[in-house]
C-alpha positions as a Markdown table, in Angstrom:
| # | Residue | x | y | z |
|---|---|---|---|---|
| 1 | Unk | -23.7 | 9.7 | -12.9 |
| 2 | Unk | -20.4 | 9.3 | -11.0 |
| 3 | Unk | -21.4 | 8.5 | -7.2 |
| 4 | Unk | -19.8 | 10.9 | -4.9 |
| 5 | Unk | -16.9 | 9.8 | -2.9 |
| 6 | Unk | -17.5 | 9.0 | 0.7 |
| 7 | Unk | -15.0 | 10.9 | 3.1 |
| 8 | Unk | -14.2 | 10.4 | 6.4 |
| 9 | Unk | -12.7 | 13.6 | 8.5 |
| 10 | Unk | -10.3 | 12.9 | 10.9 |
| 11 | Unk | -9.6 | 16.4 | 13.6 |
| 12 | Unk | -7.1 | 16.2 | 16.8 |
| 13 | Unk | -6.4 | 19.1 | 19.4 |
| 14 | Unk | -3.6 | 18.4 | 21.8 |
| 15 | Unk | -4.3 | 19.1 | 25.8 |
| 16 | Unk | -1.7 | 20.6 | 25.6 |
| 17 | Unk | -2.5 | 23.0 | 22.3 |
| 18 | Unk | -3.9 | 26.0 | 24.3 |
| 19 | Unk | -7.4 | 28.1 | 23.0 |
| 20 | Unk | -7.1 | 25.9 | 20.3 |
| 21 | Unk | -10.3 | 23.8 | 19.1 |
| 22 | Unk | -11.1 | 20.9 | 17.2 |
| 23 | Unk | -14.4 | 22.5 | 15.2 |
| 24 | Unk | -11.6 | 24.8 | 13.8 |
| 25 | Unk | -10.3 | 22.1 | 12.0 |
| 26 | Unk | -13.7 | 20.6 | 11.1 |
| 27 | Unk | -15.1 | 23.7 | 9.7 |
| 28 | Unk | -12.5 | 23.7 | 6.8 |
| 29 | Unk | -12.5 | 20.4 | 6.1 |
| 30 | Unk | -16.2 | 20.4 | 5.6 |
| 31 | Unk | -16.0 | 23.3 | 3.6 |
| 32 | Unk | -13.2 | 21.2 | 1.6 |
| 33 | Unk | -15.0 | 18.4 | 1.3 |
| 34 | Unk | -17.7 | 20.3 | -0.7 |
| 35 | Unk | -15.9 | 21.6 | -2.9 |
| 36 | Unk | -14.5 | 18.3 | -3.9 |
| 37 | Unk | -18.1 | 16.9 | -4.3 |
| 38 | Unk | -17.5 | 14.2 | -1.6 |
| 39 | Unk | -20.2 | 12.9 | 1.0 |
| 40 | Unk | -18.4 | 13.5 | 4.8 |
| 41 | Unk | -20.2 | 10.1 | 6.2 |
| 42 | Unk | -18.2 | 10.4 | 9.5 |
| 43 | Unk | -15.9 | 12.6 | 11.7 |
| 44 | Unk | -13.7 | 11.3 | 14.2 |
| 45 | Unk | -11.9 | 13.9 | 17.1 |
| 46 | Unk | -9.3 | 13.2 | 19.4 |
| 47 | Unk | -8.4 | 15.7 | 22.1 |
| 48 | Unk | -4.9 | 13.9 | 23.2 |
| 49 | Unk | -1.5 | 14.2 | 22.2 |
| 50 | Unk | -0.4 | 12.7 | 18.6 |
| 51 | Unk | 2.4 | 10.8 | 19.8 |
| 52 | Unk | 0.2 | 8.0 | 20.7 |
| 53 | Unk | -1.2 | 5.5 | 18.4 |
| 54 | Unk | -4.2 | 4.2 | 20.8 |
| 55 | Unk | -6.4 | 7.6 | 20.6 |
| 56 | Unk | -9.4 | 6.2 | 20.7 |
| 57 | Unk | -11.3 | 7.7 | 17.8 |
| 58 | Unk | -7.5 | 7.3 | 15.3 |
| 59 | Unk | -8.5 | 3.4 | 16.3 |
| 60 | Unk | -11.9 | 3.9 | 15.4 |
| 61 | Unk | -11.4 | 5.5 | 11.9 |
| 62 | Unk | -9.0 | 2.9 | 11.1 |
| 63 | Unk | -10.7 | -0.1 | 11.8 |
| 64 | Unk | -13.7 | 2.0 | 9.6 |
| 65 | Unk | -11.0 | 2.3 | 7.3 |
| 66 | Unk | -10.1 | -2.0 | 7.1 |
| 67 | Unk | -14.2 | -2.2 | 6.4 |
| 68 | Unk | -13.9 | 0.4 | 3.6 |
| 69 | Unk | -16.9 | 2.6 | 5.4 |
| 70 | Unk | -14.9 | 5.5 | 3.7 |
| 71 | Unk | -13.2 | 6.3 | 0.3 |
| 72 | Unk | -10.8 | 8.9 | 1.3 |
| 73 | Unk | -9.6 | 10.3 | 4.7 |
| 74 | Unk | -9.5 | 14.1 | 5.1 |
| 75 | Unk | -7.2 | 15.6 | 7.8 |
| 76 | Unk | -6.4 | 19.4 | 8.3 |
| 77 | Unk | -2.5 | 18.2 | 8.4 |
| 78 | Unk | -0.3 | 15.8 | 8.9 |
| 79 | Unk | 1.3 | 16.4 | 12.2 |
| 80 | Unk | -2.6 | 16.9 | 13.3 |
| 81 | Unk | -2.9 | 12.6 | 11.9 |
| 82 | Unk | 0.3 | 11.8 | 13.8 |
| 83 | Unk | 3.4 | 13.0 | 15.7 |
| 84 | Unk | 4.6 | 9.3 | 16.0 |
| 85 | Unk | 7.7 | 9.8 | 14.4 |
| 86 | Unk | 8.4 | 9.8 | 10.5 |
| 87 | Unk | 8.9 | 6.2 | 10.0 |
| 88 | Unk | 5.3 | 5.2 | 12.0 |
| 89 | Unk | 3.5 | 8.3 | 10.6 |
| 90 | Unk | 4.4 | 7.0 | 7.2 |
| 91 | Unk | 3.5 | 3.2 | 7.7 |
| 92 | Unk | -0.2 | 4.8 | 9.2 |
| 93 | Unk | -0.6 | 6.3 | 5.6 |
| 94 | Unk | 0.8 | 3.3 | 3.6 |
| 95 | Unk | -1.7 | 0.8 | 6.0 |
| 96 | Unk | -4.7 | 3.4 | 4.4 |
| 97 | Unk | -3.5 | 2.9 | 1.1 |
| 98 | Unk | -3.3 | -0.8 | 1.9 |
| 99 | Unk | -7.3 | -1.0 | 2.6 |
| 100 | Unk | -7.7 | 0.9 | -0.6 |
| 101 | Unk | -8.5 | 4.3 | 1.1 |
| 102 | Unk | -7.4 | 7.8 | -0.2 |
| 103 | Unk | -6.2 | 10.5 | 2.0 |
| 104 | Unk | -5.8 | 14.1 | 1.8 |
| 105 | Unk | -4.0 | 17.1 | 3.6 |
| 106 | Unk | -6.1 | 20.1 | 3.4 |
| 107 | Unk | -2.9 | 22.7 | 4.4 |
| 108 | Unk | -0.5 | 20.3 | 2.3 |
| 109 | Unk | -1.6 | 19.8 | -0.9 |
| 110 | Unk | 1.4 | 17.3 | -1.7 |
| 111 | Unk | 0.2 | 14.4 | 0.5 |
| 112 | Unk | -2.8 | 13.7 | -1.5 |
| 113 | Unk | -3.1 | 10.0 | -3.2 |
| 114 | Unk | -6.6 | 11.0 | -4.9 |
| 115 | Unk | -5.0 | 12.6 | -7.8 |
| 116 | Unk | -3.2 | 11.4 | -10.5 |
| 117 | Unk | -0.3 | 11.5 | -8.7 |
| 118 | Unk | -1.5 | 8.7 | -6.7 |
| 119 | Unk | 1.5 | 6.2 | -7.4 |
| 120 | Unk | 4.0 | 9.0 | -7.4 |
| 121 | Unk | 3.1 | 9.7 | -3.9 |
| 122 | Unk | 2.6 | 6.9 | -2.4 |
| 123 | Unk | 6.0 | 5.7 | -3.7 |
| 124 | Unk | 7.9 | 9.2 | -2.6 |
| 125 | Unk | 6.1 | 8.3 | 0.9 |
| 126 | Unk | 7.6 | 4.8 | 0.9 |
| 127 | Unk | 11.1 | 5.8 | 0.2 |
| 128 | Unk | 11.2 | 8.4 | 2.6 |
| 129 | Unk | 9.8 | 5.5 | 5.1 |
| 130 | Unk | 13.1 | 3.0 | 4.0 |
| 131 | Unk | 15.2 | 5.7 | 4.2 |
| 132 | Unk | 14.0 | 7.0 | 7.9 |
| 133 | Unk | 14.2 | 3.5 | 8.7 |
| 134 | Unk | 18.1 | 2.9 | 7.8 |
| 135 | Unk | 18.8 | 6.2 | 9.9 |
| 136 | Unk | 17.6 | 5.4 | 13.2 |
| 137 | Unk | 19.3 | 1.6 | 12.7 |
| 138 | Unk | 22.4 | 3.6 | 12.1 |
| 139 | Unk | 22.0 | 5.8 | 14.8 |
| 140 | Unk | 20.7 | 2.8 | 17.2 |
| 141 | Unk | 24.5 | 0.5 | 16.3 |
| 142 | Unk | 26.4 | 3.7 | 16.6 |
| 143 | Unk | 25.6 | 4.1 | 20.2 |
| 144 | Unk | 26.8 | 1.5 | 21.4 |
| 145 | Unk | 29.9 | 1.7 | 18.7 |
| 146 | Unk | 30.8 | 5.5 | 20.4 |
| 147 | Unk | 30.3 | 3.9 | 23.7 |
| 148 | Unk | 32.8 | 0.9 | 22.9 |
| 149 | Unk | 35.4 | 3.4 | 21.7 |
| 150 | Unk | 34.8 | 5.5 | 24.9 |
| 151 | Unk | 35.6 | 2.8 | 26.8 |
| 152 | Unk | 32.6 | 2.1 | 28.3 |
| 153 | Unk | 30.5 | -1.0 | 27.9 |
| 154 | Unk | 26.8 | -1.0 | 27.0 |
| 155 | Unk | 23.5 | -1.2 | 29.4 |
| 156 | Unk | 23.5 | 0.7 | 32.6 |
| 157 | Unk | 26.3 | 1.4 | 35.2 |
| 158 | Unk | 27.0 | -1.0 | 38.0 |
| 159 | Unk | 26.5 | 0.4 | 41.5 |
| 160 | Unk | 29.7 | -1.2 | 42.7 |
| 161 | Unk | 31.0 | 1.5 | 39.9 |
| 162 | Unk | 29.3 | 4.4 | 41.4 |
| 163 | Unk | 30.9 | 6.6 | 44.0 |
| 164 | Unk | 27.3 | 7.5 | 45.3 |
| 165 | Unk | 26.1 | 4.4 | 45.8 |
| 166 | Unk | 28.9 | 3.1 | 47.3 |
| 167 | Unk | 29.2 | 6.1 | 49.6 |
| 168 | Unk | 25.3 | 5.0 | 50.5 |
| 169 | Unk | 26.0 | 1.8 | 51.1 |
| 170 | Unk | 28.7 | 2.5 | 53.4 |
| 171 | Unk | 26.4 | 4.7 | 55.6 |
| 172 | Unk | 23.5 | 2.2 | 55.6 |
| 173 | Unk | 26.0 | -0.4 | 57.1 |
| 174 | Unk | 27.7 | 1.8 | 59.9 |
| 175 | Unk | 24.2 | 1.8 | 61.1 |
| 176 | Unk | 23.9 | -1.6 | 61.8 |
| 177 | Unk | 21.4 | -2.9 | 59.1 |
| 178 | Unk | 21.2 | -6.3 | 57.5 |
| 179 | Unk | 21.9 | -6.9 | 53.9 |
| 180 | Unk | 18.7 | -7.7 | 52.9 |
| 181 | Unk | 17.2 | -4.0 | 54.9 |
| 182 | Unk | 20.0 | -2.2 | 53.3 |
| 183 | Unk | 18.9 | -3.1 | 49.6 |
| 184 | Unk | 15.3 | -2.4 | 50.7 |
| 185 | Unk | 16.5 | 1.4 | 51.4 |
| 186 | Unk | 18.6 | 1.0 | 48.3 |
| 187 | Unk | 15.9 | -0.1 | 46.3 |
| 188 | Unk | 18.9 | -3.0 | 45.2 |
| 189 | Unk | 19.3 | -6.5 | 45.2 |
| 190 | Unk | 20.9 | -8.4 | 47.8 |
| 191 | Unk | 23.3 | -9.4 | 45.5 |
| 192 | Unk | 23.8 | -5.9 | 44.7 |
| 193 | Unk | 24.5 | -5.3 | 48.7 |
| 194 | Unk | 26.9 | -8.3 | 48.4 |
| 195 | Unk | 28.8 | -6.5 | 45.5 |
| 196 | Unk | 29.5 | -3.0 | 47.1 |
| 197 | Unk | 30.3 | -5.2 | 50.3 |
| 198 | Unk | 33.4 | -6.3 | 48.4 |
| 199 | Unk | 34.5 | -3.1 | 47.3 |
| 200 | Unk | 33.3 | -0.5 | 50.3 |
């Protein structure tokens, strides 16, 4: 006799996601879970935004996950696992597969590596990762590139630059205070001060 697979459910409800409750969740993944003959050994809930990877019980089921305490991870969906980002999301699903644990979408039935797709996804997944990853390093030396051809050079203005600051500056001084007081209103640097001195 086969020996049921040990599943792990993993449920999150934002702060932010309004009347909504984690037993939701839970309810249809246990009923899932039965009806693929595996043993739910553990159940993990976060009630914080996905867009963090220290949740507390995501850290727990993961290092669960590096022990093999579970076979297969069940979630209700993906953007319930993470809303890190594609790239990040991705590299949380290829670090399961790494420990040798499956994982399932119960509302879509495409991210599943218990089949005998498993390879097929897994590989899909991957790609999607590479490509994700080429995008935002394109989008990260364009920036700069655009700003270039702009005409403007890269980090952040220089107060000396900015007709605001300088204007600031110039009224701090008329009123008598000492470089070192003015960049403490400023929240500046002396050598800041020393800067829009020159050009003020």
């Amino acid at each position: 006799m086969t020996k049921a697979k040990r599943v792990a459910l993993y449920a999150r409800v934002s702060t932010r996601d309004k009347g909504q409750d984690h037993e939701n969740q839970l309810i249809q993944l246990r009923a899932f879970a039965k009806t693929q003959g595996w043993e739910i050994v553990q159940e993990y809930v976060d009630k914080t935004s996905g867009k963090r990877g220290d949740r507390e019980q995501f850290q727990k089921m993961f290092t669960a996950a590096s022990r093999r305490e579970f076979d297969v991870l069940a979630f209700w969906s993906l953007d319930r696992l993470s809303r890190e980002g594609t790239v990040e999301t991705l590299n949380r699903l290829q670090r399961l597969a790494g420990y040798g644990v499956d994982y399932r979408s119960f509302t879509e039935q495409y991210l599943d590596s218990t089949g005998a797709f498993r390879d097929a996804v897994i590989g899909i997944l991957a790609a999607v990762a590479k490509q994700e990853r080429v995008r935002l390093s394109e989008r990260t030396i364009a920036g700069p590139e655009r700003a270039r051809s702009q005409g403007r050079v890269g980090g952040r203005p220089k107060a000396e630059d900015d007709a605001a600051t300088v204007k600031s500056y110039r009224k701090l001084k008329a009123s008598g205070l000492s470089v070192r007081k003015i960049a403490e209103q400023m929240g500046v640097s002396p050598t800041t001060v020393q800067k829009l001195a020159a050009v003020a």
